[in-house]
Amino acid sequence: MREPIVFIGDSITELWGFHRAGTFEAYNLIPRGGSGQTARWITMRFRRDLEETRARGVHLLCGVNDIGRNEGFFVPADEIARTLAGMLDEARAMGVKAWIGSIMPAASIPWNPEVRDAPAMIAAVNAWLRDHAHEHGATFIDYHAVLATETGGLRPEYGTDGLHLSPAGYAAIEPLMLAALGRIPPPTPGGVGRGAAKVRRRWIGLAVAAVALLGAAAVLVLGAR
């Protein structure tokens, strides 16, 4: 059996484990999401989650609640990045392989209309992660590129409230996630230009179908126990 990978994060991770339980079961992924939690709050349980699950890999995804000012005050993008980097450093010190997902796109924060620069803040944190995650021993996974509109919002077909993902949204990013984690093979290069784009779309479609079938099979197996 593959070694477990724990998914640590906020409500995005919590709902991922709920809506796509079959995927998590099939690929030995452990959801540890906490609704409403900021990155700073997550640092307080990060080591405990790693120790309790005995996972040798961690997928970290959080930061949007810091942008949403869930603790009642503004948190700059560079401070969010430093908090995330601190958790990656802790994972490396523990000998745990790390992946970090981009903050999901959002045109605004549904619960806090006072935040008027959400797309810019999200872009700033994601840019830092893209450029510097490897310096902290982690692999960056760019979910934002799959889900975002041209203006940085969440594509309507992938969301429920402009920020949280629908089951279709999670299904859309799962091939990217599973390939990054080594759970499925990465796409084979198929050329350049339009040819490469066509191959990529075809691969993603096949991968989504495969994930859906495996998830459904896992649910049936669980139900039969």
Short mmCIF file of C-alpha atoms in Angstrom, two decimals:
data_model
loop_
_atom_site.label_atom_id
_atom_site.label_comp_id
_atom_site.label_asym_id
_atom_site.label_seq_id
_atom_site.Cartn_x
_atom_site.Cartn_y
_atom_site.Cartn_z
CA MET A 1 0.00 0.00 0.00
CA ARG A 2 1.16 3.51 -0.74
CA GLU A 3 2.36 5.53 2.21
CA PRO A 4 -0.34 7.92 3.48
CA ILE A 5 -0.28 11.62 2.66
CA VAL A 6 -2.13 13.94 5.02
CA PHE A 7 -3.98 16.93 3.59
CA ILE A 8 -3.79 19.82 6.06
CA GLY A 9 -5.78 22.97 5.49
CA ASP A 10 -9.00 24.89 6.01
CA SER A 11 -12.54 24.34 4.71
CA ILE A 12 -11.28 23.81 1.14
CA THR A 13 -9.48 20.70 2.37
CA GLU A 14 -12.31 19.69 4.72
CA LEU A 15 -14.86 19.77 1.88
CA TRP A 16 -12.45 18.04 -0.48
CA GLY A 17 -12.33 15.07 1.85
CA PHE A 18 -16.13 15.12 2.14
CA HIS A 19 -17.14 15.58 -1.51
CA ARG A 20 -14.42 13.31 -2.91
CA ALA A 21 -14.16 10.69 -0.17
CA GLY A 22 -13.73 7.96 -2.77
CA THR A 23 -10.58 9.57 -4.14
CA PHE A 24 -9.09 9.94 -0.66
CA GLU A 25 -9.86 6.31 0.16
CA ALA A 26 -8.54 4.99 -3.15
CA TYR A 27 -5.21 6.83 -2.93
CA ASN A 28 -4.57 6.64 0.84
CA LEU A 29 -4.98 10.37 1.44
CA ILE A 30 -6.01 11.65 4.88
CA PRO A 31 -8.08 14.87 5.10
CA ARG A 32 -7.35 17.17 8.05
CA GLY A 33 -9.22 20.35 7.17
CA GLY A 34 -10.53 22.89 9.65
CA SER A 35 -13.29 25.25 8.56
CA GLY A 36 -12.46 28.93 9.01
CA GLN A 37 -8.90 28.35 10.16
CA THR A 38 -6.16 30.77 9.17
CA ALA A 39 -2.64 29.67 8.32
CA ARG A 40 -1.49 30.89 11.73
CA TRP A 41 -4.08 28.73 13.47
CA ILE A 42 -3.07 25.75 11.37
CA THR A 43 0.55 26.11 12.49
CA MET A 44 -0.65 25.29 16.01
CA ARG A 45 -1.79 21.80 14.97
CA PHE A 46 0.52 21.15 12.03
CA ARG A 47 3.07 18.98 13.86
CA ARG A 48 0.35 17.16 15.79
CA ASP A 49 -1.46 16.26 12.57
CA LEU A 50 1.74 14.86 11.11
CA GLU A 51 2.54 12.87 14.23
CA GLU A 52 -0.98 11.52 14.74
CA THR A 53 -1.39 10.35 11.15
CA ARG A 54 2.22 9.12 10.86
CA ALA A 55 2.14 10.38 7.31
CA ARG A 56 5.39 10.61 5.37
CA GLY A 57 3.91 13.23 3.06
CA VAL A 58 1.87 16.37 3.60
CA HIS A 59 -0.26 18.42 1.23
CA LEU A 60 -0.71 21.94 2.62
CA LEU A 61 -3.44 24.25 1.36
CA CYS A 62 -4.46 27.36 3.27
CA GLY A 63 -4.16 31.14 3.43
CA VAL A 64 -7.46 32.39 2.08
CA ASN A 65 -8.86 32.86 5.59
CA ASP A 66 -5.92 35.11 6.40
CA ILE A 67 -6.84 37.17 3.33
CA GLY A 68 -10.45 37.10 4.56
CA ARG A 69 -9.29 38.54 7.93
CA ASN A 70 -10.83 35.73 9.96
CA GLU A 71 -8.85 36.80 13.00
CA GLY A 72 -10.23 40.32 12.73
CA PHE A 73 -7.26 42.11 11.20
CA PHE A 74 -5.41 42.57 7.91
CA VAL A 75 -2.55 40.16 7.19
CA PRO A 76 -0.10 41.15 4.42
CA ALA A 77 0.68 38.68 1.65
CA ASP A 78 4.34 38.39 2.66
CA GLU A 79 3.36 37.47 6.21
CA ILE A 80 1.02 34.76 4.93
CA ALA A 81 3.87 33.44 2.79
CA ARG A 82 6.24 33.38 5.77
CA THR A 83 3.71 31.41 7.82
CA LEU A 84 3.31 28.85 5.05
CA ALA A 85 7.07 28.62 4.60
CA GLY A 86 7.46 27.95 8.33
CA MET A 87 5.21 24.89 8.10
CA LEU A 88 7.12 23.61 5.07
CA ASP A 89 10.37 24.01 6.98
CA GLU A 90 8.89 22.08 9.89
CA ALA A 91 7.82 19.25 7.59
CA ARG A 92 11.31 19.09 6.10
CA ALA A 93 12.88 18.99 9.56
CA MET A 94 10.62 16.03 10.39
CA GLY A 95 11.63 14.19 7.22
CA VAL A 96 8.16 14.58 5.69
CA LYS A 97 7.84 15.25 1.97
CA ALA A 98 5.70 18.32 1.26
CA TRP A 99 3.46 19.67 -1.46
CA ILE A 100 1.74 23.04 -1.26
CA GLY A 101 -1.29 24.02 -3.29
CA SER A 102 -1.99 27.49 -4.60
CA ILE A 103 -4.73 29.46 -2.93
CA MET A 104 -7.92 28.95 -4.92
CA PRO A 105 -9.22 31.84 -7.05
CA ALA A 106 -11.85 34.23 -5.71
CA ALA A 107 -13.12 37.56 -7.00
CA SER A 108 -14.13 38.48 -3.46
CA ILE A 109 -14.41 37.03 0.04
CA PRO A 110 -18.05 35.94 0.49
CA TRP A 111 -18.15 36.54 4.24
CA ASN A 112 -16.15 39.78 4.31
CA PRO A 113 -17.08 42.43 1.73
CA GLU A 114 -14.51 44.79 3.27
CA VAL A 115 -11.77 42.80 1.51
CA ARG A 116 -11.65 44.48 -1.89
CA ASP A 117 -8.33 43.19 -3.20
CA ALA A 118 -8.77 39.42 -2.87
CA PRO A 119 -7.55 38.51 -6.40
CA ALA A 120 -4.40 40.62 -6.00
CA MET A 121 -3.66 39.19 -2.55
CA ILE A 122 -4.20 35.64 -3.78
CA ALA A 123 -1.97 36.28 -6.80
CA ALA A 124 0.80 37.69 -4.58
CA VAL A 125 0.86 34.69 -2.23
CA ASN A 126 0.68 32.23 -5.13
CA ALA A 127 3.51 33.98 -6.97
CA TRP A 128 5.69 33.68 -3.87
CA LEU A 129 4.87 30.00 -3.50
CA ARG A 130 5.57 29.34 -7.17
CA ASP A 131 8.98 31.00 -6.93
CA HIS A 132 10.10 29.92 -3.46
CA ALA A 133 8.34 26.72 -2.31
CA HIS A 134 11.23 24.60 -3.59
CA GLU A 135 13.62 26.52 -1.34
CA HIS A 136 11.66 25.10 1.60
CA GLY A 137 11.67 21.54 0.31
CA ALA A 138 8.16 21.57 -1.19
CA THR A 139 6.54 21.08 -4.59
CA PHE A 140 4.10 23.78 -5.68
CA ILE A 141 0.79 22.70 -7.30
CA ASP A 142 -0.97 25.41 -9.30
CA TYR A 143 -4.69 24.74 -8.88
CA HIS A 144 -5.45 28.40 -9.52
CA ALA A 145 -4.53 28.10 -13.20
CA VAL A 146 -7.13 25.35 -13.72
CA LEU A 147 -9.98 27.07 -11.87
CA ALA A 148 -9.61 30.80 -12.47
CA THR A 149 -11.30 33.19 -14.87
CA GLU A 150 -9.22 35.77 -16.72
CA THR A 151 -9.91 38.30 -13.95
CA GLY A 152 -8.89 35.97 -11.11
CA GLY A 153 -12.32 34.82 -10.01
CA LEU A 154 -13.47 31.23 -9.61
CA ARG A 155 -15.14 29.81 -12.71
CA PRO A 156 -18.87 29.44 -11.87
CA GLU A 157 -19.05 25.81 -12.95
CA TYR A 158 -16.38 24.93 -10.39
CA GLY A 159 -17.72 26.73 -7.30
CA THR A 160 -20.62 27.11 -4.91
CA ASP A 161 -20.23 30.64 -3.55
CA GLY A 162 -17.41 32.19 -5.55
CA LEU A 163 -14.69 30.70 -3.34
CA HIS A 164 -15.51 27.17 -2.16
CA LEU A 165 -15.29 24.41 -4.76
CA SER A 166 -18.15 22.25 -5.94
CA PRO A 167 -17.62 18.50 -6.51
CA ALA A 168 -16.97 19.39 -10.17
CA GLY A 169 -14.27 21.82 -9.10
CA TYR A 170 -12.50 19.19 -7.03
CA ALA A 171 -12.80 16.67 -9.88
CA ALA A 172 -11.20 19.19 -12.23
CA ILE A 173 -8.05 19.57 -10.11
CA GLU A 174 -7.67 15.99 -8.92
CA PRO A 175 -5.66 14.77 -11.96
CA LEU A 176 -3.18 17.58 -11.36
CA MET A 177 -3.01 16.75 -7.65
CA LEU A 178 -2.66 13.00 -8.14
CA ALA A 179 0.06 13.41 -10.78
CA ALA A 180 2.01 15.83 -8.57
CA LEU A 181 1.79 13.39 -5.64
CA GLY A 182 2.91 10.50 -7.84
CA ARG A 183 -0.37 8.64 -7.45
CA ILE A 184 -0.95 8.57 -11.23
CA PRO A 185 1.57 8.95 -14.10
CA PRO A 186 2.24 12.48 -15.34
CA PRO A 187 1.05 13.39 -18.86
CA THR A 188 3.35 12.43 -21.71
CA PRO A 189 4.58 15.40 -23.76
CA GLY A 190 2.67 15.40 -27.02
CA GLY A 191 4.16 18.19 -29.07
CA VAL A 192 3.82 21.93 -29.09
CA GLY A 193 1.17 24.53 -29.81
CA ARG A 194 -2.33 23.36 -30.53
CA GLY A 195 -1.27 19.73 -30.72
CA ALA A 196 0.08 19.81 -27.18
CA ALA A 197 -3.02 21.56 -25.90
CA LYS A 198 -5.23 18.94 -27.53
CA VAL A 199 -3.20 16.11 -25.97
CA ARG A 200 -3.32 17.83 -22.60
CA ARG A 201 -7.12 18.23 -22.76
CA ARG A 202 -7.51 14.61 -23.80
CA TRP A 203 -5.25 13.41 -20.95
CA ILE A 204 -7.10 15.51 -18.40
CA GLY A 205 -10.43 14.13 -19.61
CA LEU A 206 -9.19 10.57 -19.33
CA ALA A 207 -7.67 11.21 -15.92
CA VAL A 208 -10.88 12.80 -14.62
CA ALA A 209 -12.84 9.79 -15.83
CA ALA A 210 -10.36 7.41 -14.20
CA VAL A 211 -10.49 9.27 -10.90
CA ALA A 212 -14.29 9.28 -10.97
CA LEU A 213 -14.40 5.53 -11.65
CA LEU A 214 -11.91 4.75 -8.89
CA GLY A 215 -13.76 7.01 -6.49
CA ALA A 216 -17.06 5.31 -7.28
CA ALA A 217 -15.49 1.88 -6.84
CA ALA A 218 -14.06 2.88 -3.47
CA VAL A 219 -17.46 4.11 -2.30
CA LEU A 220 -19.06 0.79 -3.35
CA VAL A 221 -16.36 -1.15 -1.51
CA LEU A 222 -16.86 0.95 1.62
CA GLY A 223 -20.60 0.47 1.44
CA ALA A 224 -20.21 -3.28 1.18
CA ARG A 225 -18.12 -3.52 4.36
#
